[in-house]
PDB file of C-alpha atoms in Angstrom:
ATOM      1  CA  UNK I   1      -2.871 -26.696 -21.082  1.00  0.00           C
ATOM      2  CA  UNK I   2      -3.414 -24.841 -17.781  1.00  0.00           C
ATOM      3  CA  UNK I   3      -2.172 -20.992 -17.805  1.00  0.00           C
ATOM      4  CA  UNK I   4      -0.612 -21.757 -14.591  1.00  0.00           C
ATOM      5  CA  UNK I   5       1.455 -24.668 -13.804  1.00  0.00           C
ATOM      6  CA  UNK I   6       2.944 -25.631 -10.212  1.00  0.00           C
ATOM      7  CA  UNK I   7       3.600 -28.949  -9.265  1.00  0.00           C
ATOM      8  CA  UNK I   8       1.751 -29.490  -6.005  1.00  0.00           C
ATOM      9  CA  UNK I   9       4.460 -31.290  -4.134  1.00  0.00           C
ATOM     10  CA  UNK I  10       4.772 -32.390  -1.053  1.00  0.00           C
ATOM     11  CA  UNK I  11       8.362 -30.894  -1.260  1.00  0.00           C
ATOM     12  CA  UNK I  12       9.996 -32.155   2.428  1.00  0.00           C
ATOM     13  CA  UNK I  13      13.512 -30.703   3.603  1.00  0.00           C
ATOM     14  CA  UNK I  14      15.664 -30.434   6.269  1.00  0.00           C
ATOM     15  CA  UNK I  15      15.858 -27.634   7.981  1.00  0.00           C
ATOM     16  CA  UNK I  16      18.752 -25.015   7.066  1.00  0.00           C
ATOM     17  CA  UNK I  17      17.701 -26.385   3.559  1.00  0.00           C
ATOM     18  CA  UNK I  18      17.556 -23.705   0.764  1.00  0.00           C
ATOM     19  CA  UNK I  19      14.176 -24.363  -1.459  1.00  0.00           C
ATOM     20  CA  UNK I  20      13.141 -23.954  -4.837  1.00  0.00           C
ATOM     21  CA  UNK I  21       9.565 -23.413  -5.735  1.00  0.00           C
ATOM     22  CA  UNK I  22       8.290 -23.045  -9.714  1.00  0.00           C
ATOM     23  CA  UNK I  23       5.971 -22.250 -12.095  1.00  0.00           C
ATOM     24  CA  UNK I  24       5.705 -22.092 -15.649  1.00  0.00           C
ATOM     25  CA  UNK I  25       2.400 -20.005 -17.946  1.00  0.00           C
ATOM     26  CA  UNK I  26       1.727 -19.740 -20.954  1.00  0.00           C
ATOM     27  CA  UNK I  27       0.164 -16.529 -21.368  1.00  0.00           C
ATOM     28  CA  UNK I  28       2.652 -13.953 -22.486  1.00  0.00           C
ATOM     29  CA  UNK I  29       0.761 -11.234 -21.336  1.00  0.00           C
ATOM     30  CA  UNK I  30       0.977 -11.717 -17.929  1.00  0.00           C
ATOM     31  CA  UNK I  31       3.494  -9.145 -16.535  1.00  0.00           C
ATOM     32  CA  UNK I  32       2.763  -9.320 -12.495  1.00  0.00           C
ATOM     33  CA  UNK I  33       4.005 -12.036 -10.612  1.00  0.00           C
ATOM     34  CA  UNK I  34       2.923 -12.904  -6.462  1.00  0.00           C
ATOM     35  CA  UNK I  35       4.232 -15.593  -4.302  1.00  0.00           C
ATOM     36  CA  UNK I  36       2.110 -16.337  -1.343  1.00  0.00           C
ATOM     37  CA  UNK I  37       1.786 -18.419   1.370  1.00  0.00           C
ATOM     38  CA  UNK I  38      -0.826 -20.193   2.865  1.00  0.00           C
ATOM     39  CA  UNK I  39      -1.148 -22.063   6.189  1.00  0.00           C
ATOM     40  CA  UNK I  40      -3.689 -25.002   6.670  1.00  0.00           C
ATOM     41  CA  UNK I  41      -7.173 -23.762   6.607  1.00  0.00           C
ATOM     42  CA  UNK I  42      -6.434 -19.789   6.438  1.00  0.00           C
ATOM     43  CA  UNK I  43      -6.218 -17.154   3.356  1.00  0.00           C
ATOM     44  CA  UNK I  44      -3.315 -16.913   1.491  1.00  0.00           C
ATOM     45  CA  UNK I  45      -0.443 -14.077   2.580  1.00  0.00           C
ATOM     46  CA  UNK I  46       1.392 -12.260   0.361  1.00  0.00           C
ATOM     47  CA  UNK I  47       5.312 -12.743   0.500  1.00  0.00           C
ATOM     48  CA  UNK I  48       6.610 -11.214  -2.486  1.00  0.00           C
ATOM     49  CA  UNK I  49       5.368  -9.614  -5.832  1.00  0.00           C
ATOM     50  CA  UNK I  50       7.263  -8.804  -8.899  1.00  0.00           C
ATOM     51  CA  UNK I  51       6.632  -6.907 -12.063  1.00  0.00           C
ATOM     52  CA  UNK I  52       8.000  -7.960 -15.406  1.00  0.00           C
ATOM     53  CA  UNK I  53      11.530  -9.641 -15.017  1.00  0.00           C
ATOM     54  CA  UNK I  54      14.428  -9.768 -12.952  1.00  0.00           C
ATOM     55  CA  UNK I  55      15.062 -10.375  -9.324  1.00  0.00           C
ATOM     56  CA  UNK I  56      13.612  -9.571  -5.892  1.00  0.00           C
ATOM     57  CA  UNK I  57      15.128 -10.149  -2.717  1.00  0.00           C
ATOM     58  CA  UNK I  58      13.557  -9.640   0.648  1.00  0.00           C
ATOM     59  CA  UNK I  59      14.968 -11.060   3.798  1.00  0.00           C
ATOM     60  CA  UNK I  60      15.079 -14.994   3.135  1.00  0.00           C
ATOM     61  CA  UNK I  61      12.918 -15.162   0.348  1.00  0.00           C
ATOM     62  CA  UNK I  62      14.068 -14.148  -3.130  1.00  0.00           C
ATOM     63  CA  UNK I  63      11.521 -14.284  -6.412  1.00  0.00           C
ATOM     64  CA  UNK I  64      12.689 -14.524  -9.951  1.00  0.00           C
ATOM     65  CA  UNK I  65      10.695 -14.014 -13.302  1.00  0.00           C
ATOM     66  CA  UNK I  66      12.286 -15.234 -16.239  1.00  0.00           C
ATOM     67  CA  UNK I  67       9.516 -14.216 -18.979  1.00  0.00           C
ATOM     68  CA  UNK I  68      11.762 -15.338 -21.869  1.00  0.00           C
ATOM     69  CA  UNK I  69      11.055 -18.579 -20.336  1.00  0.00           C
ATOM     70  CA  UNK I  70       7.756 -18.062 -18.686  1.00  0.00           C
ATOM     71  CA  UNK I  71       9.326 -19.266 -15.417  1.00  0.00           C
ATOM     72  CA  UNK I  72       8.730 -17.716 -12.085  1.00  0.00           C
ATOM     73  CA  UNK I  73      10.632 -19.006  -8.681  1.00  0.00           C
ATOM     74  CA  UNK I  74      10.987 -18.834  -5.395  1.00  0.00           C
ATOM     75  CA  UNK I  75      14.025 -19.219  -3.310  1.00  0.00           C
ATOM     76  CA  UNK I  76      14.082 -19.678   0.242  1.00  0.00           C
ATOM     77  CA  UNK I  77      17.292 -19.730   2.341  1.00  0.00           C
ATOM     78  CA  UNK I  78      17.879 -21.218   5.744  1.00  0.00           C
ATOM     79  CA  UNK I  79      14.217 -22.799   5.700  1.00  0.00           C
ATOM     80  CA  UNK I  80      12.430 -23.085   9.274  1.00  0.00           C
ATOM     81  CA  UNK I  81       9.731 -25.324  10.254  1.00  0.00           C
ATOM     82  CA  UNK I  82       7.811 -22.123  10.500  1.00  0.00           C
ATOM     83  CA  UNK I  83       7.989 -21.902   6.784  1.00  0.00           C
ATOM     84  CA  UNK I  84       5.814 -25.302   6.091  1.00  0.00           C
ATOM     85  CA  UNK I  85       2.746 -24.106   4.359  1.00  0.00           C
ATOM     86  CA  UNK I  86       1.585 -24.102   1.069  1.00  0.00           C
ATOM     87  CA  UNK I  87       2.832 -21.998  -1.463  1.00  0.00           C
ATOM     88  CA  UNK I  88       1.100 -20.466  -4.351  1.00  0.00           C
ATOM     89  CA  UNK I  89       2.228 -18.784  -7.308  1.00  0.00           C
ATOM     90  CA  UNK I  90      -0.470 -16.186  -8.866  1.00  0.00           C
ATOM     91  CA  UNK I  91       0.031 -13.329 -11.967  1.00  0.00           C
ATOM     92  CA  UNK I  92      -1.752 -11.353 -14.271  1.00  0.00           C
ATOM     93  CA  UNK I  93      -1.615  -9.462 -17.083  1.00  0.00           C
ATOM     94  CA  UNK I  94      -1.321  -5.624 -16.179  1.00  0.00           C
ATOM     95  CA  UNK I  95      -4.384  -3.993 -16.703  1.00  0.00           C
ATOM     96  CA  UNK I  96      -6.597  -2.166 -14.415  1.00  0.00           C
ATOM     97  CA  UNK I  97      -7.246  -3.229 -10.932  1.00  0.00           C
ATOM     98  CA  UNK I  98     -10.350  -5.618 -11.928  1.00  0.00           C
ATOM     99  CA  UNK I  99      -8.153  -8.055 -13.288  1.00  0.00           C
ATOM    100  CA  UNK I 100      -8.378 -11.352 -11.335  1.00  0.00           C
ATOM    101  CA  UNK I 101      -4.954 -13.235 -10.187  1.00  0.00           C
ATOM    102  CA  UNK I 102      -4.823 -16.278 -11.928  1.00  0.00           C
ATOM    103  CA  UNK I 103      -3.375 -19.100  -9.313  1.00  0.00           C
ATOM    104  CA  UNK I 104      -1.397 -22.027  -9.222  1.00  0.00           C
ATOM    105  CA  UNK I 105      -2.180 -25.207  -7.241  1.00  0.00           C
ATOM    106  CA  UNK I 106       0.021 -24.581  -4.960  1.00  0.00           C
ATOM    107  CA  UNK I 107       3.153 -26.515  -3.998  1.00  0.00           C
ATOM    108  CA  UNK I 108       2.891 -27.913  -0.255  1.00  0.00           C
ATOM    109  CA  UNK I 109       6.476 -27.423   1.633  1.00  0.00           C
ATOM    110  CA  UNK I 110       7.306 -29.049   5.108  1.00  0.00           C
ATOM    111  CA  UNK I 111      10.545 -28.600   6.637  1.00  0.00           C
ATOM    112  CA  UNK I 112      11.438 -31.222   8.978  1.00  0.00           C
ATOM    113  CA  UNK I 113      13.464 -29.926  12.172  1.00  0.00           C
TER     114      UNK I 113
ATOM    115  CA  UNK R   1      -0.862  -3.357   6.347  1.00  0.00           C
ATOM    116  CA  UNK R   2      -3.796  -3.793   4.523  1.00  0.00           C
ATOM    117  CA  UNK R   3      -6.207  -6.244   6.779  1.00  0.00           C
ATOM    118  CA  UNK R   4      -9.291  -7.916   4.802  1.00  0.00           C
ATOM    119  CA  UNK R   5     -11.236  -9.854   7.446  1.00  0.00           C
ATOM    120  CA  UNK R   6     -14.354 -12.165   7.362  1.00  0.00           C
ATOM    121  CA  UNK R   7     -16.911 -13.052   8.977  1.00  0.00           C
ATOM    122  CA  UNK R   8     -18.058 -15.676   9.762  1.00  0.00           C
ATOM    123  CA  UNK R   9     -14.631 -18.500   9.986  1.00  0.00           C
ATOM    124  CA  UNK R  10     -16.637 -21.566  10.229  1.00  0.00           C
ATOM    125  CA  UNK R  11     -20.378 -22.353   9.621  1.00  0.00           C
ATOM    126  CA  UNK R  12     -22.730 -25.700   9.603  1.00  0.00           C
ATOM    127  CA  UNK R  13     -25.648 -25.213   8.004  1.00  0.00           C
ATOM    128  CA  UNK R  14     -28.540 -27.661   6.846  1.00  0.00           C
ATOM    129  CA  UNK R  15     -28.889 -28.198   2.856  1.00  0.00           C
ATOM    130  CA  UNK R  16     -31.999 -25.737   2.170  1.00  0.00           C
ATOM    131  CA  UNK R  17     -31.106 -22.890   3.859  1.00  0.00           C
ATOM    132  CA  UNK R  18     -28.944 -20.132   2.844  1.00  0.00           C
ATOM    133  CA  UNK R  19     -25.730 -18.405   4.313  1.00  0.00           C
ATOM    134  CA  UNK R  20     -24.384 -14.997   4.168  1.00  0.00           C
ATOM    135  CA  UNK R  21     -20.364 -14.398   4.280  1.00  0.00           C
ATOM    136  CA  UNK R  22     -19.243 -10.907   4.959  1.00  0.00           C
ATOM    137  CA  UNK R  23     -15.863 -10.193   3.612  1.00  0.00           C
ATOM    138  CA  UNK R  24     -14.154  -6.057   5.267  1.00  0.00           C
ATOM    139  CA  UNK R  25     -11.429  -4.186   3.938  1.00  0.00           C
ATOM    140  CA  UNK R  26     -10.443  -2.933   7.143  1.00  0.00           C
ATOM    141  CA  UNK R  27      -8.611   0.218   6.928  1.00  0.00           C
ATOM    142  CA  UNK R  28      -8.644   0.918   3.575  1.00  0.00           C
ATOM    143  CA  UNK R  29     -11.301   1.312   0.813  1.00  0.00           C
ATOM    144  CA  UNK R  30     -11.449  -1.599  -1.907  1.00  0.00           C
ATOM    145  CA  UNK R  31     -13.497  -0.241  -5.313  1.00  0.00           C
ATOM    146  CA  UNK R  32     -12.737  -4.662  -6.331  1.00  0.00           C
ATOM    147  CA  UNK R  33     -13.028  -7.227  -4.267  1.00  0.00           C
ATOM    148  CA  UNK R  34     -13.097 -11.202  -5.617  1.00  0.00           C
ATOM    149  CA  UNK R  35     -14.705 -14.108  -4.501  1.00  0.00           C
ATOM    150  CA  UNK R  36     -12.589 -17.462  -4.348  1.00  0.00           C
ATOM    151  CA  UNK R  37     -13.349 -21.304  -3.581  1.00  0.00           C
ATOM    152  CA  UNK R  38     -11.047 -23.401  -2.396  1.00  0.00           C
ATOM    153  CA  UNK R  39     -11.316 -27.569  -2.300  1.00  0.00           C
ATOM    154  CA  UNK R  40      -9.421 -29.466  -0.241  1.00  0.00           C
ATOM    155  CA  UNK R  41      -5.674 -29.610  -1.649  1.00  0.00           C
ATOM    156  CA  UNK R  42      -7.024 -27.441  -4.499  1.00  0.00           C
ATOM    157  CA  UNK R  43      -5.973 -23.894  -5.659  1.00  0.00           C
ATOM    158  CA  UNK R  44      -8.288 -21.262  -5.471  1.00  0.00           C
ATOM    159  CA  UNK R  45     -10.594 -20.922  -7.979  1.00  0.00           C
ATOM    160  CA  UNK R  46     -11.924 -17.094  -8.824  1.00  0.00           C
ATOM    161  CA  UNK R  47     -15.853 -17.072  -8.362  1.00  0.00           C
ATOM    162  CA  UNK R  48     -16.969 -13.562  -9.145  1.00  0.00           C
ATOM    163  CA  UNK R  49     -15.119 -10.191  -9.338  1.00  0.00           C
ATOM    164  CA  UNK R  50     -17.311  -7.617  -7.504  1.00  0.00           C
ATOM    165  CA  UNK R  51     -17.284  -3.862  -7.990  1.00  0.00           C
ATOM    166  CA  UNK R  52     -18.581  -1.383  -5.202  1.00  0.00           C
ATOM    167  CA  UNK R  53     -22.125   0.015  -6.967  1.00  0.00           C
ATOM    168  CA  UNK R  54     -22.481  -2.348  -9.896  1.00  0.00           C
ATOM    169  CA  UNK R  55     -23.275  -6.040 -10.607  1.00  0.00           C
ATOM    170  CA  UNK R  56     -20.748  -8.792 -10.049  1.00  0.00           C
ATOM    171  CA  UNK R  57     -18.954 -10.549 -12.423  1.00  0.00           C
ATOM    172  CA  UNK R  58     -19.347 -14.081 -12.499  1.00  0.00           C
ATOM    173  CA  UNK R  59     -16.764 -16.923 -13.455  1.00  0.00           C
ATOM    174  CA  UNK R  60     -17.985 -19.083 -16.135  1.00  0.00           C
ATOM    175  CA  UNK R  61     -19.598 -22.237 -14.545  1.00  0.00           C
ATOM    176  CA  UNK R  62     -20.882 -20.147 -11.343  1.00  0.00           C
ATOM    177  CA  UNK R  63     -24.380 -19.476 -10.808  1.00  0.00           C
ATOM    178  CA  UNK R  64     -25.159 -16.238 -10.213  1.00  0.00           C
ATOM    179  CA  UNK R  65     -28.400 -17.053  -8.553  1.00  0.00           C
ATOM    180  CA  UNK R  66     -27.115 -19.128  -6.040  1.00  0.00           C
ATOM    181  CA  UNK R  67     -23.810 -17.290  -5.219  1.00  0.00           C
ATOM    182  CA  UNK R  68     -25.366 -14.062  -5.091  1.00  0.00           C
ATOM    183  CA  UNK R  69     -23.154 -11.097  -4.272  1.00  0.00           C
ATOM    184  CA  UNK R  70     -23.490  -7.646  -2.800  1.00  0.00           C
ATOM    185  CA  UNK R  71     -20.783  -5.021  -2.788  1.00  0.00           C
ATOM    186  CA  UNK R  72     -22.939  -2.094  -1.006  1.00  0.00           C
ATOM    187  CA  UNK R  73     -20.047  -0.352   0.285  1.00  0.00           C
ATOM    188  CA  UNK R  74     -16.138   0.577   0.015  1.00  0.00           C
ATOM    189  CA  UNK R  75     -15.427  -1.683   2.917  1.00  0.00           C
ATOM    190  CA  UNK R  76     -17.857  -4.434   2.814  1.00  0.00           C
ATOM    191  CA  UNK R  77     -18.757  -7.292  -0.086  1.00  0.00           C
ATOM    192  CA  UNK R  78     -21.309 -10.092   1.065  1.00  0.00           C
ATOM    193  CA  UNK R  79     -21.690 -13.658  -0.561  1.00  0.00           C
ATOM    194  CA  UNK R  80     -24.789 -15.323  -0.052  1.00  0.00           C
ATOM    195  CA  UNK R  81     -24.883 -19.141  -0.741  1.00  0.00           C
ATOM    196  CA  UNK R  82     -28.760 -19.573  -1.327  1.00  0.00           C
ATOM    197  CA  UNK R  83     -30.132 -23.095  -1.001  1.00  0.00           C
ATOM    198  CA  UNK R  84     -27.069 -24.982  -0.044  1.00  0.00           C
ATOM    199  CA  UNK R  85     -25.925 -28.279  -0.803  1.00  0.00           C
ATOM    200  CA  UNK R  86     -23.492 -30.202   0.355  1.00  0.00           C
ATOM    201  CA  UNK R  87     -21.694 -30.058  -3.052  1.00  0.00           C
ATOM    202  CA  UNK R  88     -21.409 -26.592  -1.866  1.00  0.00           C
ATOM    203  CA  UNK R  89     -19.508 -27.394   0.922  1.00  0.00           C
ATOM    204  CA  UNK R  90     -15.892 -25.364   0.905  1.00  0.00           C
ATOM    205  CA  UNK R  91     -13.450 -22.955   1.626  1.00  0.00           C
ATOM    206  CA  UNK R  92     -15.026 -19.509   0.668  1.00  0.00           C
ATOM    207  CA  UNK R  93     -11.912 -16.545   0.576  1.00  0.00           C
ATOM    208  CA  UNK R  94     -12.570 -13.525  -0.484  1.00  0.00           C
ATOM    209  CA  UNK R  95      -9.643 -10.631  -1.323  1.00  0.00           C
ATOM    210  CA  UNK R  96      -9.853  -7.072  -2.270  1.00  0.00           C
ATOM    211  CA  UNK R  97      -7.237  -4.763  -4.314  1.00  0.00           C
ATOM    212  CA  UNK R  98      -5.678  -2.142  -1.920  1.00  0.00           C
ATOM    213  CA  UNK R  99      -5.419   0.893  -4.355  1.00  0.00           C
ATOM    214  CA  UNK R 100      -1.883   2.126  -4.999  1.00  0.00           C
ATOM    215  CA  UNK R 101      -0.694   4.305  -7.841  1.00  0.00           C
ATOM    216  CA  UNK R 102       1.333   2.472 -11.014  1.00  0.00           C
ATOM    217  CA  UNK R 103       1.613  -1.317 -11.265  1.00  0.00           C
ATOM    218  CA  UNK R 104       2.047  -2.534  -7.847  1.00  0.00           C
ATOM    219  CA  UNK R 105      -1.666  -2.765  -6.620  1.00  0.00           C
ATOM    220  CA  UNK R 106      -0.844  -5.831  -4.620  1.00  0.00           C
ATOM    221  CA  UNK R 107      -4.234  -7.813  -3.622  1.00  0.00           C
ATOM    222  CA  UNK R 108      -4.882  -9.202   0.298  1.00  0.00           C
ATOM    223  CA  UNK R 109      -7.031 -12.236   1.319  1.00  0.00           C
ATOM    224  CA  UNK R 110      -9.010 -12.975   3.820  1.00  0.00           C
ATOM    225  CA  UNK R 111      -8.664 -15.595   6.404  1.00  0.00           C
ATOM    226  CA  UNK R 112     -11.669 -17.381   4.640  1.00  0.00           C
ATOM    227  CA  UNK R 113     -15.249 -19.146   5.341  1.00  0.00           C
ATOM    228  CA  UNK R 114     -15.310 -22.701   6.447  1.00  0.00           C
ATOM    229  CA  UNK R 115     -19.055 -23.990   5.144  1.00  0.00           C
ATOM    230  CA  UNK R 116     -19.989 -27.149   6.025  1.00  0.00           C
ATOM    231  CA  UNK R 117     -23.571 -28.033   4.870  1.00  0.00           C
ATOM    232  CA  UNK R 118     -25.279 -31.575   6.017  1.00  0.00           C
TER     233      UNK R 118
END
């Protein structure tokens, strides 16, 4: 089993849609949660980090971590076309600032105008 | 924001030689910075960690030989593909921590390394 799961899509929507993105780990240690995005041959952005559990809301986008369940989402309202891109969950256990993000595959997301 | 740039975007080279990818924290210091690969349709998978003054840290499964890495400075790491293949052809990213105080030490990416080697 993978620490890090995320089903790689392609997710397609209309636009106006409101999307759900997911992952699910196993390691129980991890405690920092990152959602970011990544357009077509550049480095990934960072849209929204979390630590521990509850709910985070910024603009559109709203990220959940539901460690009793070792679930992590991502909500996005009123989806553009702008928003197509890949999205990838990452976490990590918190430690000091050598620990590595450990990633998901990534869930590719178009939204259809 | 914190900017992490590289240089350079793209490169062809021939299988043999060797390439050097400069990855800058830009206007901030970055005591870690990581290495990543990237396949097409793949996630990113974590090469090396490398600390300013000290060896990296390899991944298991990475050769340190032929990825070798220098982290000279506060603002600059360098990969250097030696010998490349075109197994080794990929998407090369690197990131680096910016420091904050408490938990949130959020970590930025570069706009990654296109290597093409034929």
């Amino acid at each position: 089993q993978k620490e890090v799961e995320q089903d790689p899509g392609p997710l397609s929507v209309p636009e106006g849609a409101i999307v759900s993105l997911n992952c699910t780990y196993s390691n129980s240690a991890f405690q920092y949660f990152m959602w970011y995005r990544q357009y077509s041959r550049k480095g990934p952005e960072l849209l929204m980090y979390t630590y521990s559990s509850g709910n985070k809301e910024d603009g559109r986008f709203t990220a959940q971590v539901d460690k009793s369940s070792k679930y992590i989402s991502l909500f996005i309202r009123d989806s553009q076309p702008s928003d197509s891109a890949t999205y990838l969950c990452a976490m990590s256990e918190w430690y000091s600032g050598n620990t590595p993000l450990v990633f998901g595959k990534g869930t590719r997301l178009s939204v259809i105008a | 924001g914190a900017v992490v740039s590289q240089h350079p975007s793209w490169v062809i080279c021939k299988s043999g030689t060797s390439v050097k990818i400069e990855c800058r924290s830009l206007d901030f210091q970055a005591t870690t910075m990581f290495w990543y690969r990237q396949f097409p349709k793949q996630s990113l998978m974590l090469m090396a960690t490398s600390n300013e003054g000290s060896k990296a840290t390899y991944e298991q499964g990475v050769e340190k030989d032929k990825f070798l890495i220098n982290h000279a400075s506060l603002t600059l790491s360098t990969l250097t593909v030696t010998s490349a293949h075109p197994e080794d052809s990929s998407f090369y990213i690197c990131s680096a921590r910016a420091p904050q105080s408490g938990p949130n030490y959020e970590q930025y990416f570069g706009p990654g390394t296109r290597l093409t080697v034929t």
